[in-house]
């Protein structure tokens, strides 16, 4: 049976529970154990798919087509374990499952209540589909003390009783602030947070203290005493310069050793930190840099393009160069400013997006990179915009557009059923929007002698999708005659997956999101190649 590790947070959010869980997963794996990671989110949305990136950051898409919390991205990147639909659940999903059952009369006339019905459903989620793992790490979103997270904490308390305390471990991550004015480190918030946790029946076994500076022994002793935790289990995590240092710093603090000790397990191997040391060194010591512009709608929120930022950094690691991200708000980008704003960039990236706002700036920037031969990568919406730009300016279809934001133009981009019959438009779109998203991993077949095939070195690739609109395949020949090649197609040849420009050093658009599959220890070839092209650009 798997052993369960529950990670809760206290004092403030954004302390890095996801990164801590992911680092612990890596360390346990490198000790020879099989690990799975899960996230329990206390909000009422059924999944984060409908949430704005401004609110919640990126929506991470899994191979099996789930729209999940961005922490699952950290999990995959650090542990290498492909996340599944069943690894992320929200309060909204729990309630909707319970209410569906209630409507069917499956509770046999009982009063349906938070305890036991909601908590039972949470426990089912924690446990199902996990037989072969040695450890399941479950991160509880939000912080202790939030009204929303109460049923989750109650459920993990019950769960630990159900499976026996020796099979469940509670880790609590808190903030240990440093007060500049009095030059002091404060343990009181941690004490209060643990008190709060204990008031709902959970005694942490390990406390991870996030701090700006190292925590002296006397303060650790205080935390140990007041929070009733073994001093060896008071683990500090001091701010790291790069996230790749996190596994190294947790290993130094013996987090993995303490976890194994708790479960009375032996280490099967010594942990391997070499790959993390190597990439930390590259990240911190590389002096040379390359500027890459990301032109999108959500650039102001750091987490909105989390996987993308990471994948670009990985591309930099592969090329021994630091990637400087120049974030440009597409809504504010004026045509007159394009030249000056893009003057010092060696690569232009247009990420995924939805809706009309900001499309004008994106299209102009694509034109600029096409004409000035600046390496360009268009992802999903970015590829669709590149198609529109080329159609308008090279194929001279002035009204070329996407039915996503213009119902009257020439729909080079649209819903499949808008042109299904012999390339002819057959019906309107509005009622078809719901449930028509193409989500998760799909195959694409790459064209021989194309740049993309050189990059992937494979004929068949599998990449993750999250879009509703497609490039209309009926225009393929017209584009190709003018030099824009459809170098990747869906296996049935109906859906353009990749475009690339002839006579350009590096101009590629992809209908999928390669960033979800890039990992620091194995950078995605598309990002490595893009950064290489940018590096060679000047
Ligand atoms: N809005 C576009 C579509 O739905 C692109 C989506 C995206 O970039 N993820 O097809």
XYZ file of C-alpha atoms and ligand atoms in Angstrom:
548
model
C 0.000 0.000 0.000
C 1.099 3.533 -0.732
C 2.117 5.850 2.060
C 0.553 9.281 2.089
C 2.213 12.629 2.642
C -0.068 15.631 3.128
C 1.323 19.093 2.590
C -0.545 22.034 4.099
C 0.393 25.699 4.215
C 0.191 28.335 6.904
C 0.520 32.070 7.607
C 0.443 33.240 3.981
C -0.054 31.694 0.569
C 2.573 31.571 -2.201
C 5.244 30.080 0.051
C 6.070 27.415 -2.493
C 4.086 24.378 -1.352
C 4.021 23.126 -4.928
C 7.750 23.464 -5.357
C 8.431 21.882 -1.962
C 6.158 18.935 -2.779
C 7.776 18.560 -6.194
C 11.293 18.692 -4.739
C 10.420 16.113 -2.099
C 9.001 13.901 -4.846
C 12.275 14.099 -6.752
C 14.335 13.281 -3.659
C 12.193 10.260 -2.773
C 12.392 9.057 -6.367
C 16.111 9.380 -6.370
C 16.135 7.286 -3.179
C 14.522 4.555 -5.269
C 10.818 5.043 -4.561
C 7.842 5.506 -6.830
C 5.952 8.723 -6.199
C 2.696 10.313 -7.302
C 1.661 13.913 -6.692
C -1.822 15.301 -6.248
C -3.358 18.680 -5.638
C -6.574 19.391 -3.753
C -7.876 22.885 -4.438
C -10.414 24.492 -2.146
C -12.155 26.772 -4.662
C -15.629 26.252 -6.110
C -14.775 26.181 -9.808
C -15.089 22.599 -11.026
C -11.675 22.985 -12.650
C -9.441 25.994 -13.345
C -10.289 25.857 -17.077
C -12.725 28.732 -16.805
C -10.531 30.915 -14.605
C -8.723 33.918 -16.024
C -4.942 33.695 -15.984
C -5.064 37.089 -14.248
C -6.806 35.405 -11.326
C -5.150 32.090 -11.077
C -2.127 31.975 -13.337
C -1.671 29.436 -16.065
C -4.009 26.519 -16.672
C -1.825 23.434 -16.928
C -3.026 20.780 -19.371
C -2.335 17.091 -18.829
C -1.814 14.389 -21.460
C -5.263 12.993 -20.743
C -6.866 16.368 -21.360
C -7.520 17.860 -17.936
C -7.263 21.580 -17.289
C -5.507 21.719 -13.955
C -3.738 23.870 -11.417
C -0.305 25.144 -12.403
C 1.293 23.307 -9.494
C 0.866 20.119 -11.514
C 3.362 21.696 -13.904
C 5.921 21.926 -11.093
C 5.215 18.330 -10.186
C 5.827 17.108 -13.725
C 8.894 19.244 -14.256
C 10.600 18.101 -11.066
C 9.461 14.500 -10.790
C 9.110 13.628 -14.465
C 5.868 11.795 -13.614
C 3.137 12.583 -16.131
C 0.168 14.008 -14.249
C -3.315 12.689 -14.885
C -6.824 14.079 -14.844
C -7.309 12.388 -11.509
C -4.430 14.210 -9.841
C -6.246 17.502 -9.310
C -9.562 18.024 -7.627
C -11.458 21.085 -6.455
C -14.205 21.704 -3.931
C -16.451 22.450 -6.909
C -15.834 19.015 -8.413
C -16.305 17.267 -5.061
C -19.644 18.996 -4.470
C -20.804 18.418 -8.025
C -20.046 14.678 -7.702
C -21.844 14.452 -4.361
C -24.844 16.428 -5.627
C -25.107 14.262 -8.739
C -25.220 11.200 -6.525
C -27.817 12.837 -4.302
C -30.033 13.602 -7.315
C -29.867 9.959 -8.323
C -31.034 8.973 -4.865
C -27.852 7.078 -4.177
C -27.668 8.259 -0.575
C -30.845 6.267 0.099
C -32.767 9.051 1.759
C -30.016 10.129 4.150
C -29.318 13.776 4.942
C -26.322 14.661 2.792
C -23.689 16.491 4.867
C -20.152 17.856 4.695
C -19.127 15.161 7.149
C -19.241 12.346 6.102
C -20.346 12.767 2.479
C -18.047 15.519 1.251
C -15.126 14.224 3.312
C -15.750 10.679 2.062
C -15.602 11.893 -1.534
C -12.321 13.716 -0.784
C -10.915 10.527 0.754
C -11.972 8.520 -2.292
C -10.110 10.988 -4.484
C -6.947 10.807 -2.383
C -6.862 7.048 -2.590
C -8.155 5.918 -5.961
C -5.888 4.732 -8.733
C -2.732 4.555 -6.613
C -1.823 0.934 -5.954
C 1.722 0.815 -7.321
C 3.099 3.991 -5.769
C 5.253 3.952 -2.665
C 4.279 7.521 -1.846
C 1.376 9.766 -2.736
C 2.087 13.396 -1.954
C -1.125 15.422 -1.628
C -0.854 19.174 -1.514
C -3.806 21.068 -0.027
C -4.282 24.441 -1.724
C -4.806 27.627 0.269
C -3.770 27.992 3.894
C -4.890 26.593 7.200
C -7.515 28.866 8.679
C -9.334 29.449 5.401
C -12.997 28.476 5.649
C -12.730 26.740 2.268
C -9.987 24.333 3.240
C -11.701 23.004 6.386
C -13.356 19.954 4.760
C -10.004 18.994 3.204
C -8.116 19.176 6.499
C -10.905 17.204 8.163
C -10.724 14.623 5.394
C -6.953 14.156 5.694
C -7.295 13.865 9.464
C -9.840 11.081 9.029
C -7.787 9.513 6.282
C -4.722 9.233 8.485
C -6.841 7.506 11.129
C -8.323 5.180 8.535
C -4.988 3.980 7.155
C -3.069 4.198 10.433
C -0.890 7.074 11.540
C 2.286 5.243 10.583
C 1.208 5.341 6.947
C 0.417 9.064 6.790
C 2.686 12.033 7.329
C 1.692 15.664 7.728
C 4.022 18.382 6.510
C 3.176 21.985 7.296
C 4.884 24.775 5.387
C 4.927 28.152 7.123
C 6.550 31.521 6.974
C 9.232 32.495 9.471
C 9.565 36.215 8.826
C 12.569 38.386 9.457
C 11.859 41.835 10.842
C 14.361 44.293 9.557
C 13.629 47.056 12.075
C 14.375 44.858 15.083
C 16.746 42.540 13.214
C 14.835 39.500 14.444
C 13.465 36.250 13.141
C 9.941 35.586 14.351
C 8.500 32.151 15.097
C 5.136 33.308 16.431
C 3.232 33.117 13.104
C 4.369 29.499 12.775
C 3.259 28.715 16.309
C -0.155 30.204 15.596
C -0.512 28.409 12.337
C 0.294 25.051 13.917
C -2.116 25.844 16.760
C -4.807 26.443 14.157
C -3.981 23.145 12.489
C -4.063 21.286 15.777
C -7.415 22.825 16.670
C -8.860 20.873 13.768
C -7.130 17.696 14.781
C -3.945 17.638 12.728
C -0.545 17.561 14.419
C 2.192 18.197 11.859
C 5.082 15.738 11.810
C 7.419 17.966 9.837
C 7.420 21.751 9.664
C 9.071 23.418 6.718
C 9.952 27.003 7.565
C 10.237 29.379 4.672
C 12.568 32.177 5.535
C 14.565 34.969 3.986
C 17.627 33.995 6.001
C 18.943 30.912 7.806
C 17.051 30.076 10.983
C 19.330 29.854 14.038
C 19.204 26.743 16.222
C 17.550 28.533 19.144
C 14.615 29.490 16.906
C 14.327 25.973 15.572
C 14.254 24.730 19.159
C 11.478 27.144 19.939
C 9.437 25.929 16.964
C 10.111 22.325 17.973
C 8.994 22.985 21.539
C 5.896 25.051 20.853
C 4.731 23.033 17.891
C 5.491 19.624 19.371
C 7.719 18.535 16.505
C 11.084 16.768 16.703
C 13.894 19.307 16.180
C 15.203 17.227 13.269
C 11.848 17.717 11.630
C 12.031 21.493 11.734
C 13.330 22.060 8.236
C 14.264 25.436 6.882
C 13.908 26.550 3.305
C 15.767 29.752 2.672
C 14.945 31.699 -0.497
C 16.901 30.185 -3.379
C 18.338 32.086 -6.326
C 16.851 29.677 -8.822
C 14.110 27.116 -8.292
C 16.483 24.372 -9.479
C 18.326 24.774 -6.204
C 15.244 23.705 -4.240
C 15.901 19.924 -4.341
C 19.527 20.578 -3.339
C 18.540 22.778 -0.438
C 15.908 20.299 0.836
C 18.443 17.487 0.593
C 20.889 19.534 2.689
C 18.187 19.867 5.328
C 17.630 16.092 5.104
C 13.940 16.380 4.313
C 13.965 13.090 2.398
C 15.883 11.321 5.183
C 13.399 12.514 7.786
C 10.458 11.400 5.671
C 11.956 7.924 5.231
C 12.760 7.768 8.952
C 9.178 8.605 9.781
C 7.925 5.696 7.707
C 10.764 3.474 8.988
C 11.955 2.944 5.445
C 15.504 2.578 4.245
C 16.962 4.489 1.376
C 17.414 2.201 -1.627
C 20.026 4.482 -3.203
C 21.830 7.688 -2.306
C 20.077 10.700 -3.723
C 21.400 12.099 -6.957
C 21.708 15.856 -6.965
C 24.222 16.118 -9.794
C 21.745 17.097 -12.531
C 20.276 19.886 -10.358
C 23.736 21.130 -9.414
C 24.657 21.196 -13.065
C 21.692 23.255 -14.191
C 21.844 25.535 -11.154
C 25.417 26.310 -12.106
C 24.480 27.071 -15.699
C 21.536 29.217 -14.609
C 23.507 31.234 -12.088
C 26.888 31.521 -13.748
C 26.093 32.106 -17.384
C 26.977 35.655 -18.287
C 25.772 35.693 -21.889
C 22.116 36.320 -22.442
C 19.555 36.470 -25.191
C 16.431 38.655 -25.176
C 13.177 36.937 -26.082
C 9.970 38.944 -26.408
C 6.765 37.343 -25.183
C 3.868 39.281 -26.645
C 0.623 38.390 -24.928
C -2.398 39.638 -23.080
C -1.511 38.412 -19.618
C 2.132 39.486 -19.383
C 1.569 41.504 -16.223
C 0.881 38.460 -14.105
C 4.042 36.472 -13.555
C 2.384 33.070 -13.343
C 0.140 33.477 -16.398
C 2.688 31.852 -18.710
C 4.447 29.741 -16.095
C 5.242 26.668 -18.194
C 6.261 28.851 -21.096
C 8.708 30.895 -19.007
C 10.103 27.653 -17.660
C 10.416 26.037 -21.096
C 12.303 29.083 -22.411
C 14.651 28.908 -19.457
C 15.170 25.203 -20.204
C 15.983 26.158 -23.810
C 18.590 28.535 -22.373
C 20.063 25.782 -20.201
C 20.403 23.566 -23.266
C 22.318 26.345 -25.016
C 24.326 27.580 -22.056
C 22.774 30.997 -22.234
C 20.520 33.027 -19.988
C 17.112 33.839 -21.441
C 15.911 37.360 -20.666
C 12.170 37.565 -21.031
C 10.921 40.848 -22.410
C 7.210 40.859 -21.636
C 5.151 43.009 -23.956
C 1.453 43.637 -23.442
C -0.152 42.960 -26.830
C -3.102 45.237 -26.040
C -0.841 48.219 -25.535
C 1.524 47.498 -28.418
C 1.124 50.231 -31.023
C 2.237 49.645 -34.623
C 4.429 52.729 -34.423
C 6.307 51.286 -31.454
C 7.006 47.825 -32.794
C 10.397 48.609 -34.232
C 11.701 50.313 -31.122
C 10.251 47.735 -28.732
C 11.624 44.794 -30.668
C 14.940 46.390 -31.519
C 16.986 44.420 -29.015
C 15.209 41.104 -29.091
C 16.621 38.038 -30.796
C 13.458 35.988 -30.730
C 9.730 36.716 -30.713
C 7.205 34.423 -29.096
C 3.445 34.770 -29.324
C 1.833 32.472 -26.759
C -1.643 30.954 -26.561
C -4.592 33.251 -26.043
C -8.297 33.807 -26.432
C -10.482 36.613 -27.792
C -9.966 39.666 -29.940
C -8.189 42.031 -27.556
C -4.533 42.457 -28.446
C -4.664 40.581 -31.752
C -3.696 43.663 -33.799
C -0.380 44.087 -31.969
C 0.397 40.394 -32.256
C -0.213 40.334 -36.008
C 2.008 43.374 -36.550
C 4.797 41.864 -34.466
C 4.604 38.657 -36.513
C 4.877 40.648 -39.720
C 7.934 42.388 -38.287
C 9.629 39.088 -37.387
C 8.765 37.577 -40.793
C 10.142 40.480 -42.782
C 13.174 41.118 -40.577
C 13.975 37.423 -40.266
C 13.886 37.395 -36.462
C 13.347 33.901 -35.019
C 9.649 33.459 -34.318
C 7.704 30.870 -32.360
C 3.918 31.016 -32.431
C 2.116 28.808 -29.944
C -1.539 27.920 -30.510
C -3.142 31.380 -30.863
C 0.321 32.559 -31.916
C 0.285 30.132 -34.847
C -3.253 31.177 -35.781
C -2.183 34.833 -35.791
C 0.805 33.960 -38.003
C -1.583 32.328 -40.464
C -3.806 35.412 -40.511
C -0.811 37.715 -40.990
C 0.487 35.654 -43.905
C -2.935 35.351 -45.517
C -3.508 39.099 -45.327
C -0.080 40.255 -46.417
C 1.223 37.487 -48.670
C -1.892 35.773 -50.040
C -3.589 39.176 -50.252
C -6.750 37.900 -48.583
C -7.286 41.204 -46.847
C -10.274 40.013 -44.829
C -8.554 36.858 -43.599
C -9.500 36.307 -39.965
C -10.669 33.856 -37.333
C -14.321 33.265 -36.588
C -13.335 33.416 -32.914
C -13.342 37.204 -33.091
C -14.763 38.244 -36.453
C -17.902 36.651 -37.783
C -17.863 38.428 -41.141
C -14.378 38.059 -42.664
C -12.782 35.196 -44.587
C -12.406 32.424 -42.035
C -8.938 30.998 -42.467
C -9.292 30.016 -38.825
C -12.559 28.663 -37.518
C -14.410 25.743 -36.040
C -14.077 22.512 -38.011
C -17.782 22.280 -38.664
C -17.739 25.718 -40.252
C -16.053 24.375 -43.366
C -16.262 20.626 -43.011
C -18.189 19.980 -46.238
C -15.775 20.430 -49.109
C -14.205 23.467 -47.523
C -17.549 25.276 -47.542
C -18.904 27.076 -44.553
C -21.892 25.133 -43.304
C -23.170 26.759 -40.161
C -22.781 29.400 -37.517
C -20.636 28.969 -34.489
C -22.125 30.340 -31.330
C -23.940 27.314 -30.067
C -20.982 25.069 -30.759
C -18.579 26.700 -28.340
C -19.305 24.661 -25.210
C -17.484 21.368 -24.841
C -15.728 21.647 -28.177
C -12.234 22.298 -26.880
C -9.568 19.945 -28.193
C -7.759 19.067 -24.987
C -4.804 16.875 -24.140
C -2.323 14.837 -26.119
C -2.827 14.319 -29.856
C -0.546 12.868 -32.504
C 0.946 14.857 -35.336
C 2.804 13.546 -38.358
C 5.800 15.578 -39.461
C 6.713 16.209 -43.056
C 9.934 14.774 -44.421
C 12.757 17.234 -44.998
C 11.124 19.886 -42.849
C 12.798 21.973 -40.174
C 10.387 20.627 -37.581
C 11.360 17.034 -38.355
C 15.021 17.969 -37.956
C 14.170 19.404 -34.570
C 12.070 16.510 -33.241
C 14.021 13.814 -35.099
C 10.812 11.802 -35.273
C 8.003 11.358 -37.738
C 5.293 10.953 -35.121
C 5.035 13.323 -32.175
C 2.543 13.678 -29.334
C 1.833 17.090 -27.931
C -0.780 18.665 -25.660
C -3.566 20.809 -27.052
C -5.990 23.325 -25.644
C -7.929 25.095 -28.339
C -11.266 25.251 -30.055
C -10.397 26.783 -33.421
C -8.308 25.294 -36.245
C -6.497 26.496 -39.320
C -8.634 25.703 -42.359
C -6.809 22.964 -44.250
C -8.518 24.010 -47.498
C -6.017 26.868 -47.836
C -2.940 24.618 -47.519
C -1.846 24.773 -51.158
C -2.249 28.526 -51.364
C -0.019 29.014 -48.322
C 2.566 26.504 -49.463
C 2.877 28.076 -52.911
C 3.934 31.283 -51.190
C 6.423 29.539 -48.904
C 4.488 28.866 -45.692
C 4.659 25.106 -45.308
C 2.206 22.984 -43.324
C 4.935 20.749 -41.953
C 2.885 18.862 -39.390
C -0.646 17.529 -39.747
C -3.014 15.441 -37.663
C -2.856 11.762 -38.716
C -6.104 12.126 -40.735
C -4.529 15.064 -42.632
C -7.392 17.354 -41.658
C -5.835 19.564 -39.017
C -2.736 21.698 -39.529
C -0.541 21.160 -36.480
C 2.650 22.963 -37.500
C 3.585 25.687 -39.961
C 7.032 26.879 -40.955
C 8.346 29.513 -43.256
C 10.784 28.749 -46.031
C 13.487 31.345 -46.578
C 13.506 32.392 -42.965
C 16.118 31.338 -40.406
C 13.523 30.127 -37.886
C 9.801 30.777 -38.176
C 7.569 28.084 -36.693
C 3.999 27.999 -35.482
C 2.486 25.097 -33.563
C -1.161 24.460 -32.793
C -0.227 22.701 -29.537
C 1.534 23.715 -26.335
C 5.041 22.243 -26.282
C 5.818 24.159 -23.082
C 3.803 21.686 -20.997
C 6.238 18.905 -21.768
C 9.537 20.693 -21.277
C 11.516 19.752 -18.192
C 14.634 21.311 -16.709
C 16.510 18.020 -16.870
C 15.312 17.375 -20.437
C 14.566 20.648 -22.248
C 12.001 20.430 -25.041
C 13.718 20.267 -28.469
C 11.528 23.013 -29.901
C 12.585 25.469 -27.198
C 16.234 24.404 -27.391
C 16.157 24.982 -31.139
C 14.332 28.320 -30.839
C 16.847 29.643 -28.300
C 19.702 28.359 -30.437
C 18.323 30.285 -33.405
C 17.928 33.383 -31.243
C 21.493 32.972 -29.993
C 22.719 32.838 -33.589
C 20.573 35.780 -34.605
C 23.107 38.326 -33.461
N -8.297 30.868 -28.930
C -7.711 29.882 -29.772
C -8.576 28.656 -29.903
O -9.412 28.407 -29.062
C -6.321 29.494 -29.296
C -6.304 28.842 -27.962
C -4.943 28.833 -27.318
O -4.069 29.589 -27.728
N -4.754 27.997 -26.321
O -8.420 27.915 -30.822
